[in-house]
CSV table of N, CA, C and O in Angstrom, one decimal:
chain,number,residue,atom,x,y,z
C,131,MET,N,0.8,-1.2,0.1
C,131,MET,CA,0.2,-0.1,0.1
C,131,MET,C,0.9,1.5,-0.1
C,131,MET,O,1.8,1.3,0.9
C,132,ALA,N,0.7,2.2,-0.9
C,132,ALA,CA,1.4,3.2,-0.8
C,132,ALA,C,1.2,4.3,0.3
C,132,ALA,O,0.1,4.2,1.0
C,133,ASP,N,2.1,4.9,0.8
C,133,ASP,CA,2.2,5.9,1.9
C,133,ASP,C,0.9,6.6,2.1
C,133,ASP,O,0.3,6.9,2.9
C,134,PRO,N,0.6,7.4,0.9
C,134,PRO,CA,-0.7,8.2,1.2
C,134,PRO,C,-1.8,7.5,1.5
C,134,PRO,O,-2.7,8.0,2.2
C,135,THR,N,-2.0,6.4,0.6
C,135,THR,CA,-3.1,5.6,0.9
C,135,THR,C,-3.1,5.0,2.4
C,135,THR,O,-4.2,5.0,3.0
C,136,LEU,N,-2.0,4.5,2.9
C,136,LEU,CA,-1.9,4.2,4.3
C,136,LEU,C,-2.2,5.3,5.2
C,136,LEU,O,-2.8,5.2,6.3
C,137,ASP,N,-1.6,6.4,4.9
C,137,ASP,CA,-2.0,7.8,5.7
C,137,ASP,C,-3.5,8.0,5.8
C,137,ASP,O,-4.0,8.2,6.9
C,138,ARG,N,-4.2,7.8,4.6
C,138,ARG,CA,-5.5,8.1,4.6
C,138,ARG,C,-6.3,7.0,5.4
C,138,ARG,O,-7.4,7.4,6.2
C,139,LEU,N,-6.0,5.8,5.2
C,139,LEU,CA,-6.6,4.8,6.0
C,139,LEU,C,-6.6,5.0,7.5
C,139,LEU,O,-7.5,4.8,8.2
C,140,ASN,N,-5.2,5.4,8.1
C,140,ASN,CA,-5.0,5.6,9.4
C,140,ASN,C,-5.9,6.7,10.0
C,140,ASN,O,-6.4,6.8,10.9
C,141,VAL,N,-5.9,7.8,9.3
C,141,VAL,CA,-6.8,8.9,9.5
C,141,VAL,C,-8.2,8.6,9.6
C,141,VAL,O,-8.9,9.0,10.5
C,142,GLU,N,-8.8,7.7,8.5
C,142,GLU,CA,-10.2,7.4,8.6
C,142,GLU,C,-10.4,6.4,9.8
C,142,GLU,O,-11.4,6.5,10.5
C,143,ILE,N,-9.4,5.4,10.2
C,143,ILE,CA,-9.6,4.5,11.2
C,143,ILE,C,-9.9,5.3,12.4
C,143,ILE,O,-10.6,5.2,13.3
C,144,SER,N,-9.0,6.2,12.6
C,144,SER,CA,-8.7,7.0,13.9
C,144,SER,C,-10.1,7.9,14.0
C,144,SER,O,-10.9,8.0,15.1
C,145,ARG,N,-10.8,8.6,12.9
C,145,ARG,CA,-12.0,9.3,13.0
C,145,ARG,C,-13.1,8.3,13.4
C,145,ARG,O,-13.9,8.5,14.2
C,146,ARG,N,-13.0,7.0,12.8
C,146,ARG,CA,-14.3,6.1,13.1
C,146,ARG,C,-14.3,5.6,14.4
C,146,ARG,O,-15.1,5.4,15.2
C,147,LEU,N,-13.1,5.4,15.0
C,147,LEU,CA,-12.8,5.1,16.4
C,147,LEU,C,-13.5,6.0,17.3
C,147,LEU,O,-14.1,5.7,18.2
C,148,ARG,N,-13.4,7.2,17.1
C,148,ARG,CA,-13.9,8.3,17.9
C,148,ARG,C,-15.4,8.6,17.8
C,148,ARG,O,-16.1,8.5,18.6
C,149,ALA,N,-15.8,8.2,16.6
C,149,ALA,CA,-17.3,8.3,16.2
C,149,ALA,C,-18.1,7.0,16.7
C,149,ALA,O,-19.2,7.1,16.9
C,150,GLU,N,-17.5,5.8,16.6
C,150,GLU,CA,-18.2,4.5,16.6
C,150,GLU,C,-17.7,3.7,18.0
C,150,GLU,O,-18.7,2.9,18.1
C,151,THR,N,-16.9,4.2,18.4
C,151,THR,CA,-16.4,3.4,19.7
C,151,THR,C,-16.3,4.3,20.9
C,151,THR,O,-16.3,5.5,20.8
C,152,GLY,N,-15.9,3.8,22.0
C,152,GLY,CA,-15.4,4.5,23.2
C,152,GLY,C,-14.0,4.9,23.2
C,152,GLY,O,-13.4,5.8,24.0
C,153,TYR,N,-13.2,4.7,22.0
C,153,TYR,CA,-11.8,5.1,22.0
C,153,TYR,C,-11.5,6.4,21.5
C,153,TYR,O,-12.4,6.8,20.3
C,154,VAL,N,-10.7,7.4,21.9
C,154,VAL,CA,-10.4,8.6,21.3
C,154,VAL,C,-8.9,8.8,21.1
C,154,VAL,O,-8.2,9.7,21.6
C,155,PRO,N,-8.3,8.1,20.3
C,155,PRO,CA,-7.1,8.1,20.0
C,155,PRO,C,-6.8,9.6,19.1
C,155,PRO,O,-7.7,9.7,18.2
C,156,SER,N,-5.6,9.9,19.0
C,156,SER,CA,-5.3,11.0,18.1
C,156,SER,C,-4.3,10.4,17.0
C,156,SER,O,-4.1,9.2,17.0
C,157,THR,N,-3.8,11.2,16.3
C,157,THR,CA,-2.9,10.8,15.1
C,157,THR,C,-1.7,11.6,15.2
C,157,THR,O,-1.7,12.6,15.9
C,158,THR,N,-0.7,11.1,14.8
C,158,THR,CA,0.7,11.8,14.8
C,158,THR,C,1.4,11.2,13.5
C,158,THR,O,0.9,10.3,12.9
C,159,ARG,N,2.6,11.9,13.3
C,159,ARG,CA,3.5,11.4,12.2
C,159,ARG,C,4.6,10.9,12.7
C,159,ARG,O,5.3,11.6,13.6
C,160,VAL,N,5.0,9.7,12.4
C,160,VAL,CA,6.3,9.1,12.7
C,160,VAL,C,7.0,8.8,11.4
C,160,VAL,O,6.6,8.2,10.5
C,161,ALA,N,8.3,9.2,11.4
C,161,ALA,CA,8.8,9.1,10.0
C,161,ALA,C,8.1,9.5,8.9
C,161,ALA,O,8.3,8.7,7.8
C,162,GLY,N,7.6,10.6,9.1
C,162,GLY,CA,6.7,11.1,7.9
C,162,GLY,C,5.3,10.3,7.6
C,162,GLY,O,4.6,10.8,6.6
C,163,LYS,N,5.0,9.4,8.1
C,163,LYS,CA,3.9,8.6,8.0
C,163,LYS,C,2.9,8.7,9.2
C,163,LYS,O,3.3,8.9,10.5
C,164,VAL,N,1.6,8.8,8.9
C,164,VAL,CA,0.3,8.9,9.9
C,164,VAL,C,0.4,7.6,10.6
C,164,VAL,O,0.3,6.7,10.2
C,165,ALA,N,0.2,7.7,12.1
C,165,ALA,CA,0.1,6.7,13.1
C,165,ALA,C,-1.0,7.1,14.0
C,165,ALA,O,-1.1,8.2,14.2
C,166,ILE,N,-1.6,5.9,14.2
C,166,ILE,CA,-2.7,6.0,15.2
C,166,ILE,C,-2.1,6.1,16.6
C,166,ILE,O,-1.2,5.4,16.9
C,167,ARG,N,-2.6,7.1,17.7
C,167,ARG,CA,-1.6,7.4,18.8
C,167,ARG,C,-2.6,7.3,20.0
C,167,ARG,O,-3.1,8.3,20.4
C,168,PRO,N,-2.8,6.1,20.6
C,168,PRO,CA,-3.4,6.1,21.6
C,168,PRO,C,-2.7,6.7,23.0
C,168,PRO,O,-1.3,6.7,23.0
C,169,CYS,N,-3.3,7.1,24.0
C,169,CYS,CA,-2.5,7.6,25.3
C,169,CYS,C,-3.3,6.8,26.4
C,169,CYS,O,-4.4,7.2,26.8
C,170,TYR,N,-2.5,6.1,26.9
C,170,TYR,CA,-2.9,5.4,28.3
C,170,TYR,C,-2.4,6.1,29.4
C,170,TYR,O,-1.4,5.9,30.1
C,171,ILE,N,-3.3,6.9,30.0
C,171,ILE,CA,-2.8,7.8,31.2
C,171,ILE,C,-3.7,7.1,32.4
C,171,ILE,O,-3.4,7.5,33.8
C,172,ASN,N,-5.0,6.4,32.1
C,172,ASN,CA,-5.7,6.1,33.3
C,172,ASN,C,-5.1,4.8,34.0
C,172,ASN,O,-4.8,3.9,33.3
C,173,PRO,N,-4.8,4.8,35.3
C,173,PRO,CA,-4.2,3.7,35.9
C,173,PRO,C,-5.2,2.5,36.0
C,173,PRO,O,-4.7,1.4,36.4
C,174,ARG,N,-6.5,2.6,35.3
C,174,ARG,CA,-7.3,1.5,35.7
C,174,ARG,C,-7.2,0.6,34.2
C,174,ARG,O,-7.9,-0.3,34.1
C,175,THR,N,-6.6,1.2,33.2
C,175,THR,CA,-6.3,0.6,32.0
C,175,THR,C,-5.8,-0.8,32.0
C,175,THR,O,-4.8,-0.9,32.8
C,176,THR,N,-6.4,-1.8,31.4
C,176,THR,CA,-5.8,-3.0,31.4
C,176,THR,C,-5.4,-3.6,30.0
C,176,THR,O,-5.6,-2.9,29.2
C,177,SER,N,-4.8,-4.6,30.2
C,177,SER,CA,-4.3,-5.2,29.0
C,177,SER,C,-5.4,-5.5,28.1
C,177,SER,O,-5.3,-5.4,26.8
C,178,ASN,N,-6.7,-6.1,28.5
C,178,ASN,CA,-7.8,-6.3,27.7
C,178,ASN,C,-8.2,-4.8,27.1
C,178,ASN,O,-8.6,-5.1,25.8
C,179,ASP,N,-8.0,-3.7,27.7
C,179,ASP,CA,-8.5,-2.5,27.1
C,179,ASP,C,-7.6,-2.2,26.0
C,179,ASP,O,-8.2,-1.8,24.9
C,180,VAL,N,-6.3,-2.5,26.0
C,180,VAL,CA,-5.4,-2.4,24.8
C,180,VAL,C,-5.6,-3.3,23.7
C,180,VAL,O,-5.7,-2.9,22.7
C,181,ASP,N,-5.8,-4.4,24.2
C,181,ASP,CA,-6.2,-5.6,23.2
C,181,ASP,C,-7.3,-5.2,22.5
C,181,ASP,O,-7.4,-5.3,21.1
C,182,SER,N,-8.4,-4.7,23.1
C,182,SER,CA,-9.7,-4.4,22.5
C,182,SER,C,-9.5,-3.2,21.5
C,182,SER,O,-10.2,-3.4,20.5
C,183,LEU,N,-8.8,-2.2,22.0
C,183,LEU,CA,-8.5,-1.3,20.8
C,183,LEU,C,-7.8,-1.6,19.5
C,183,LEU,O,-8.1,-1.4,18.5
C,184,ALA,N,-6.9,-2.5,19.9
C,184,ALA,CA,-6.1,-3.2,18.6
C,184,ALA,C,-7.0,-4.0,17.8
C,184,ALA,O,-7.0,-3.9,16.6
C,185,ARG,N,-8.1,-4.9,18.3
C,185,ARG,CA,-9.2,-5.3,17.5
C,185,ARG,C,-10.0,-4.3,17.0
C,185,ARG,O,-10.3,-4.6,15.7
C,186,SER,N,-10.3,-3.5,17.4
C,186,SER,CA,-11.2,-2.5,16.8
C,186,SER,C,-10.5,-1.8,15.5
C,186,SER,O,-11.1,-1.6,14.5
C,187,VAL,N,-9.1,-1.4,15.8
C,187,VAL,CA,-8.4,-0.9,14.7
C,187,VAL,C,-8.5,-1.8,13.6
C,187,VAL,O,-8.5,-1.3,12.3
C,188,ARG,N,-8.1,-3.1,13.7
C,188,ARG,CA,-8.0,-4.1,12.7
C,188,ARG,C,-9.5,-4.4,11.9
C,188,ARG,O,-9.5,-4.3,10.8
C,189,GLU,N,-10.4,-4.4,12.8
C,189,GLU,CA,-11.8,-4.7,12.3
C,189,GLU,C,-12.1,-3.4,11.4
C,189,GLU,O,-12.7,-3.7,10.2
C,190,LEU,N,-11.9,-2.3,11.8
C,190,LEU,CA,-12.3,-1.1,11.2
C,190,LEU,C,-11.5,-0.9,9.8
C,190,LEU,O,-11.9,-0.6,8.9
C,191,GLY,N,-10.1,-1.3,10.1
C,191,GLY,CA,-9.4,-1.2,8.7
C,191,GLY,C,-9.4,-2.2,7.7
C,191,GLY,O,-9.7,-1.8,6.6
C,192,ASP,N,-10.0,-3.6,8.3
C,192,ASP,CA,-10.5,-4.6,7.3
C,192,ASP,C,-11.7,-4.0,6.7
C,192,ASP,O,-12.1,-4.2,5.2
C,193,ARG,N,-12.6,-3.3,7.3
C,193,ARG,CA,-14.0,-3.0,6.9
C,193,ARG,C,-13.7,-1.8,5.6
C,193,ARG,O,-14.2,-2.0,4.6
C,194,ILE,N,-13.0,-0.9,6.0
C,194,ILE,CA,-12.6,0.2,5.3
C,194,ILE,C,-11.9,-0.2,4.1
C,194,ILE,O,-12.5,0.1,2.8
C,195,ALA,N,-11.2,-1.0,4.2
C,195,ALA,CA,-10.2,-1.6,2.9
C,195,ALA,C,-11.2,-2.8,2.3
C,195,ALA,O,-10.7,-3.2,1.1
C,196,GLY,N,-12.3,-3.0,2.7
C,196,GLY,CA,-13.0,-4.2,2.1
C,196,GLY,C,-12.6,-5.5,2.0
C,196,GLY,O,-12.9,-6.2,1.2
C,197,HIS,N,-12.0,-5.7,3.3
C,197,HIS,CA,-11.5,-7.4,3.4
C,197,HIS,C,-12.5,-8.2,4.2
C,197,HIS,O,-12.2,-9.3,4.2
C,198,ARG,N,-13.6,-7.7,4.6
C,198,ARG,CA,-14.5,-8.8,5.3
C,198,ARG,C,-15.8,-8.5,4.7
C,198,ARG,O,-16.3,-7.5,4.4
């Protein structure tokens, strides 16, 4: 996938996470590429919370890209 396409995908995943789930990640650039940036500052955050966000990112990405 070309970088501009991946950048657009990550921006759209981040937007949908905020609109459709309880997750509110921001985006940032790492080495010039858009990355989804979660911030875990709540001391009650569990590894299940982290895993659930990762699953949501994957599911949204697959849906947007038309893989499921």
